[in-house]
Short mmCIF file of C-alpha atoms in Angstrom, two decimals:
data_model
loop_
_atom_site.label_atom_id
_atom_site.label_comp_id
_atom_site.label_asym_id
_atom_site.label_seq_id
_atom_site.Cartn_x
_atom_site.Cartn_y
_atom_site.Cartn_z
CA UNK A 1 25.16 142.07 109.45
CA UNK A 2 24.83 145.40 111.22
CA UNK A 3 24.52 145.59 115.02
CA UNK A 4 23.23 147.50 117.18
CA UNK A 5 23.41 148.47 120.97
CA UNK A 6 20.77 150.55 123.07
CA UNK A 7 21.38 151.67 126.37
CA UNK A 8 18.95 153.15 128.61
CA UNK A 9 19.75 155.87 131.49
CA UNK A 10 18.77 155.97 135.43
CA UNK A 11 21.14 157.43 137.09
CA UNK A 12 23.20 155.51 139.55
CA UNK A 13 21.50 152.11 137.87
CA UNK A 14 23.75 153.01 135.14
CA UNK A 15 26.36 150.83 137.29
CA UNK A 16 24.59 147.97 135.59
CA UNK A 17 25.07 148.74 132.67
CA UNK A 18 28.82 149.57 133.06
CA UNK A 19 29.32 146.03 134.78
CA UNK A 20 27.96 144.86 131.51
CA UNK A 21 29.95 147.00 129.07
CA UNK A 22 33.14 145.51 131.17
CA UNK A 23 32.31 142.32 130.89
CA UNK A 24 31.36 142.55 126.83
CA UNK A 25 34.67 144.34 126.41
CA UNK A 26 36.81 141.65 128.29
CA UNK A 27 35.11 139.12 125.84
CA UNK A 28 36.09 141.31 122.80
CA UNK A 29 32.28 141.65 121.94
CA UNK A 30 31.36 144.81 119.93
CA UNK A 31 28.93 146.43 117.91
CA UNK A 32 28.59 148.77 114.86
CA UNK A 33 26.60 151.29 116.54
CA UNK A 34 25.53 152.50 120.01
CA UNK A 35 23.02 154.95 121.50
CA UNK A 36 23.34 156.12 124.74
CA UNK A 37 20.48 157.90 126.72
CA UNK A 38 21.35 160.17 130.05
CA UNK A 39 23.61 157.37 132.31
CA UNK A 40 23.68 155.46 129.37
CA UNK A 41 25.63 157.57 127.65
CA UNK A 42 27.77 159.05 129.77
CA UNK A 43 28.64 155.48 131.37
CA UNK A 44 28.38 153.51 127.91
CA UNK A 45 30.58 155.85 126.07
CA UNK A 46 33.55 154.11 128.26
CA UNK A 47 33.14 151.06 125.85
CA UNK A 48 34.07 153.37 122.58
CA UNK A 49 37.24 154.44 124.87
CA UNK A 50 37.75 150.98 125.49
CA UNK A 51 38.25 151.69 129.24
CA UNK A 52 37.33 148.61 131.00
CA UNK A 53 36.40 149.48 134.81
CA UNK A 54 36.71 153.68 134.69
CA UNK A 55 33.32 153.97 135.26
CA UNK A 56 33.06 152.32 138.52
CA UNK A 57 36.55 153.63 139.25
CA UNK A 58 35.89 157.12 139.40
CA UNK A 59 32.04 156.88 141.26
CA UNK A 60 33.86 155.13 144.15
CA UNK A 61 36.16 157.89 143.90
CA UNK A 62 33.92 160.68 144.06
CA UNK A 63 30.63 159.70 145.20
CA UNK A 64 29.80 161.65 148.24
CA UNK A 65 31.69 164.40 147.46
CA UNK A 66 29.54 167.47 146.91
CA UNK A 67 31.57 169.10 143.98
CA UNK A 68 30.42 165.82 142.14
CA UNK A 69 26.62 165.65 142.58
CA UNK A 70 24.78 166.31 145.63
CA UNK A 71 21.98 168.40 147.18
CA UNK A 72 24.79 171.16 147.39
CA UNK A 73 25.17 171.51 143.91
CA UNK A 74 21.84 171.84 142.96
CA UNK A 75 20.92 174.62 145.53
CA UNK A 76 24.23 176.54 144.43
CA UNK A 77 24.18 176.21 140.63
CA UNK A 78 20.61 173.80 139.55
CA UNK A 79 22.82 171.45 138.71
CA UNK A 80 22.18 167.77 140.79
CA UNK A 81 25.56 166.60 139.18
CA UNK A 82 27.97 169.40 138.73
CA UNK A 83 28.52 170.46 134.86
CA UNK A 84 32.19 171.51 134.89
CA UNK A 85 33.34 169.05 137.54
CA UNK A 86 31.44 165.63 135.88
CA UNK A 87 32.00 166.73 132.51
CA UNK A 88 34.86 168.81 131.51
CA UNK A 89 37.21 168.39 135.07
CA UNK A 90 36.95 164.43 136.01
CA UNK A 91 37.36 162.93 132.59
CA UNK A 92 40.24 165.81 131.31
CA UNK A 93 42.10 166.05 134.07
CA UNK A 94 41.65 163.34 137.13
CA UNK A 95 40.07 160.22 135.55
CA UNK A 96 41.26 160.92 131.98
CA UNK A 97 39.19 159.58 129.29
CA UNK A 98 40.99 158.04 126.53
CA UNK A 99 40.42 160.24 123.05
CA UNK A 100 42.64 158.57 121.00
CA UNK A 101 41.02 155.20 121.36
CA UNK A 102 37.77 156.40 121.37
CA UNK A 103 38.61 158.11 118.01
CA UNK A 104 40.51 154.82 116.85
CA UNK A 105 37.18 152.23 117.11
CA UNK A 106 35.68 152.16 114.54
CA UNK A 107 32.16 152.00 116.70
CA UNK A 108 29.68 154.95 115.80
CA UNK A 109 28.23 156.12 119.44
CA UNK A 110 25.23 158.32 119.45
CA UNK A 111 23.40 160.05 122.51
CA UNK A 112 20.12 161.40 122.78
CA UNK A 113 18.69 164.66 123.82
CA UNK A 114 15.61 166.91 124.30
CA UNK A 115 15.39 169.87 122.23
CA UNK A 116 13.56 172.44 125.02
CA UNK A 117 11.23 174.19 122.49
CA UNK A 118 10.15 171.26 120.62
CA UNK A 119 10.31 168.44 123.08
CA UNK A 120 11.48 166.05 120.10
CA UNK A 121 14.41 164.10 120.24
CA UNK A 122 17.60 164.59 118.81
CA UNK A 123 20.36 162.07 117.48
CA UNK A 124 23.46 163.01 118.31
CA UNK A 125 27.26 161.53 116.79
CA UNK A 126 30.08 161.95 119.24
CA UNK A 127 33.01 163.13 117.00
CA UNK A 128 35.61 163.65 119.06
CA UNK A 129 35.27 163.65 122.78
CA UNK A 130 35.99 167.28 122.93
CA UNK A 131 34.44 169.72 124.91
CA UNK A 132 31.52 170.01 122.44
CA UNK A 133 30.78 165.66 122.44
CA UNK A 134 30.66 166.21 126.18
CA UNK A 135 28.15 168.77 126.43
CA UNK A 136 26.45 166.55 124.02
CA UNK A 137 26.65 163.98 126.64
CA UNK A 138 25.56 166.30 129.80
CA UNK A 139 22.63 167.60 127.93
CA UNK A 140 21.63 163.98 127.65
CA UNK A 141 21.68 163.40 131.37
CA UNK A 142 20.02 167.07 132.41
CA UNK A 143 17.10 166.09 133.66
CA UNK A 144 14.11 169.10 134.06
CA UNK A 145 14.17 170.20 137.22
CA UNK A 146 17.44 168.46 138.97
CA UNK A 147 19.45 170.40 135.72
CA UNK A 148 19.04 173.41 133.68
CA UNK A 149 18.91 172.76 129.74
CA UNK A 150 22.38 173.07 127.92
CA UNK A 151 22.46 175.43 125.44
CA UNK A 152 24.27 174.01 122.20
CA UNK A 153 24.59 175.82 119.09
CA UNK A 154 22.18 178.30 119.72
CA UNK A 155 19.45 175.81 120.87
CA UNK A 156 18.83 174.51 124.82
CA UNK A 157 18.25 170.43 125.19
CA UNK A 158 17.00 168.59 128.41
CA UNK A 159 17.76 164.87 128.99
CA UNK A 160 17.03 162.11 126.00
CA UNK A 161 14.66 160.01 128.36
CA UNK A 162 11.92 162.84 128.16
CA UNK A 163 11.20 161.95 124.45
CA UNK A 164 12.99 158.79 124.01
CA UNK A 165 14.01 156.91 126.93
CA UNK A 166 15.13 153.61 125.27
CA UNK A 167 15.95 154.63 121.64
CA UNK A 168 15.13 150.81 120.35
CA UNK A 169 13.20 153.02 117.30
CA UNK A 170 16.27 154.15 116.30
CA UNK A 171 17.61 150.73 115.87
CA UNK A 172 14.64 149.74 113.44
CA UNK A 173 14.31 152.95 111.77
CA UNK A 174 18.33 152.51 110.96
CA UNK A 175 17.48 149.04 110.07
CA UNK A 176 19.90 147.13 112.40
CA UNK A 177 19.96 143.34 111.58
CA UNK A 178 21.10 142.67 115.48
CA UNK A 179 19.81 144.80 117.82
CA UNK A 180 20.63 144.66 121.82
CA UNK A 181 19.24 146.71 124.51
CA UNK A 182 20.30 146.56 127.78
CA UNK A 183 17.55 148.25 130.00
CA UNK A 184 18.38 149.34 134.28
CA UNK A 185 14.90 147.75 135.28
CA UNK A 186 13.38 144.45 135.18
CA UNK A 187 11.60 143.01 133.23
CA UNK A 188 8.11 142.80 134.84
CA UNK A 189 9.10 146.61 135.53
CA UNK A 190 6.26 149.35 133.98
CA UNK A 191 6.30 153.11 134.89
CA UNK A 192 3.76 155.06 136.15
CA UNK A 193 3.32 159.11 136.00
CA UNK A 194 5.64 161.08 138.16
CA UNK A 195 4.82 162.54 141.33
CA UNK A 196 6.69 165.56 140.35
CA UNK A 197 4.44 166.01 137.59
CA UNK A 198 2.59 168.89 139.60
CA UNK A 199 5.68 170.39 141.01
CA UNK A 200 7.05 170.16 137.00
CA UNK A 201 4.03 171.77 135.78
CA UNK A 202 4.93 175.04 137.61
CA UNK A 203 8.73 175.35 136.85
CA UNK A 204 8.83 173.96 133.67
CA UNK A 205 6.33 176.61 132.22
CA UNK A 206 8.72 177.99 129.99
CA UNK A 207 9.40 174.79 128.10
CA UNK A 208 5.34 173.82 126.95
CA UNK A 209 6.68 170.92 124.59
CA UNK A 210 8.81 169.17 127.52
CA UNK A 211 5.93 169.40 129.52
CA UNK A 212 4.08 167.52 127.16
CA UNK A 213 6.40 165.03 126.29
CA UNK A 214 6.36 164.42 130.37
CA UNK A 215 2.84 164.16 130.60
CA UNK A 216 2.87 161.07 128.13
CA UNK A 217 6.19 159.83 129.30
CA UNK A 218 5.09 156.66 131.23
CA UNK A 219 2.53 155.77 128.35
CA UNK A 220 5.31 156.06 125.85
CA UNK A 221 8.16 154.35 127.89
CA UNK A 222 5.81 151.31 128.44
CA UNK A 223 4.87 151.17 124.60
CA UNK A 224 8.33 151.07 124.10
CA UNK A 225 9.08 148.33 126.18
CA UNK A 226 6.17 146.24 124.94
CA UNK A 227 7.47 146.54 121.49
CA UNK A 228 11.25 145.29 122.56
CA UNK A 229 9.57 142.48 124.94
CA UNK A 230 7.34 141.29 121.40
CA UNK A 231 10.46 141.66 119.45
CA UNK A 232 12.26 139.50 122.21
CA UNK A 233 9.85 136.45 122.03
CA UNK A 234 10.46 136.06 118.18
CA UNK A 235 14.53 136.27 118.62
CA UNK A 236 14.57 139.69 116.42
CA UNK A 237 16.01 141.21 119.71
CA UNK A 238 18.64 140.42 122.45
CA UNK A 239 18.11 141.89 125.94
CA UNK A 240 19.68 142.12 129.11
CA UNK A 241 18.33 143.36 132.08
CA UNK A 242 18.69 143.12 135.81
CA UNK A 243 16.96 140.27 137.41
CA UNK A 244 15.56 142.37 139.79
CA UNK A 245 14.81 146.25 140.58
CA UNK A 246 18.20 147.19 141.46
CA UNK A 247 16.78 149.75 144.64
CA UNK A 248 20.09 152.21 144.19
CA UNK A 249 19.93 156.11 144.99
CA UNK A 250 19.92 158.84 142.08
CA UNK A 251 22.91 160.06 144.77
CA UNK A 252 23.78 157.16 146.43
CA UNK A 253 27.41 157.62 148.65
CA UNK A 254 27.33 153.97 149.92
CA UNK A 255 30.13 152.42 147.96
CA UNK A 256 29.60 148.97 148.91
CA UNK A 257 25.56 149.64 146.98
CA UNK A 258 27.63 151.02 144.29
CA UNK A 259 29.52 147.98 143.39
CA UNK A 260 26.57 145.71 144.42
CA UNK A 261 24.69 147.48 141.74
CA UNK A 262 28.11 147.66 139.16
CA UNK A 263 28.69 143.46 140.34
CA UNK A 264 24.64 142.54 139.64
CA UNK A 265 25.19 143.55 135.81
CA UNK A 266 28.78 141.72 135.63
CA UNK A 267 27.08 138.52 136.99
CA UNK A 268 24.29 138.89 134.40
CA UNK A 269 26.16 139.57 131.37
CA UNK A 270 27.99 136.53 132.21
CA UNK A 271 24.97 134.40 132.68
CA UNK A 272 23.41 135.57 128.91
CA UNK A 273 27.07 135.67 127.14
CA UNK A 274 26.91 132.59 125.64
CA UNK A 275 23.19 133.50 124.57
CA UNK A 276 24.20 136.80 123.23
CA UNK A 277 27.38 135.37 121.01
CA UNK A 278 24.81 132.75 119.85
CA UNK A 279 22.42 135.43 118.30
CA UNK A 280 25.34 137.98 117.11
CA UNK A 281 26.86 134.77 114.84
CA UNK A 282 23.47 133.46 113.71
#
């Protein structure tokens, strides 16, 4: 049977999910596919590399500093997190991320962007981990307004969570027998409009589709959920999410938060494993 893994962005609550990709990997659980969205993907894509514990490495290494993401960066380049630094400079040269074995497992892993003109999402397969996957990857996590789009083969793309946030659809439109999503908010969680919507409104007017994709984002999002919580209650679906709203900053620099957050998704991927082997072998 084919399986399937979702994993949904939020920034620095992507240290859940990475406490949960550790603990899969140290139980030799995997999947046929993944799909990655914004933190997602750029944090999940450590479990095709096989690299158990980089993730939460290298943000205790560089959170805080402002050539990784900060305030700084933004004013100087629109950038929250820094493009060359986060994408190209940590995992080539100081936290190196491991191409051969990502190229060697046999795992597909797809991330998700916006296309800026048309505000639909697009589907991406990492290849290689070269420079091109990774801009794959930081398009995924550039967020209107905190990142400029990235301009890929002649076309610009924004962050996957404006048109699909949790890309369970692609699961059932792939027809995945197993599917798994591992969300970075609670259950009983629901989102509501953003209060940047105004301030988006005004320097977003170049992009008319992402705009509109963001004015129905918290409608969609919720649908979304509702389907995988249905799905859930007849055993079609395996989730795991954190108990509770995890309350970490989009730029958080306190490292003892940081593993807090990375140590609350360890301790509940431990409490569901034997759950989660039951459904993958029945």
């Amino acid at each position: 049977m084919k399986s399937g893994l979702v994993l949904e962005g939020g920034a620095m609550r992507g240290l859940f999910t990475a406490g949960v990709l550790d603990v899969l990997m140290e139980n030799n659980i995997s999947f046929d596919s993944a799909i990655g969205v914004s933190a997602g993907a750029a944090f999940g894509v450590n479990m095709k590399s096989e690299q158990i514990g980089r993730v939460l490495r290298y943000n205790l290494r560089f959170t805080g500093k402002p050539y990784y993401a900060s305030w700084k960066s933004w004013r100087r380049s629109g950038n929250l997190y820094a493009a060359n630094f986060c994408y190209h400079v940590l995992p080539d040269k100081l936290d190196v991320f491991d191409k051969k074995t990502f190229m060697a497992n046999p795992m597909d892993f797809w991330c998700v962007a916006t296309d800026a003109a048309t505000g639909e999402p697009v589907y991406h397969k990492l290849r290689d981990a070269g420079y091109v996957d990774l801009e794959w990857i930081r398009a995924s996590s550039s967020i209107p307004f905190f990142a400029h789009p990235v301009a890929i083969g002649g076309h610009y793309y924004f962050d996957g969570g404006v048109s699909d946030s949790i890309p369970y659809g692609f699961l059932k439109k792939n027809n995945f027998d197993k599917k798994i999503v591992i969300t970075t908010q609670p259950k009983e969680y629901r989102k509501k409009q953003s209060k940047l919507f105004p301030v988006e409104r005004v320097l977003l007017r170049e992009y008319p589709a992402v705009l509109d994709k963001l004015a129905t984002r918290a409608e969609d999002y919720n649908a979304v959920l509702d389907n995988i919580e249905a799905d859930e209650n007849t055993g079609e679906t395996f989730v795991i999410r954190p108990p509770e709203a995890l309350n970490i900053g989009t730029l958080e620099q306190d490292k003892n938060e940081i593993k807090r957050v990375y140590y609350v998704g360890r301790q509940e991927a431990e409490k569901v494993l034997p759950g989660l082997i039951n459904y993958l072998n029945n």
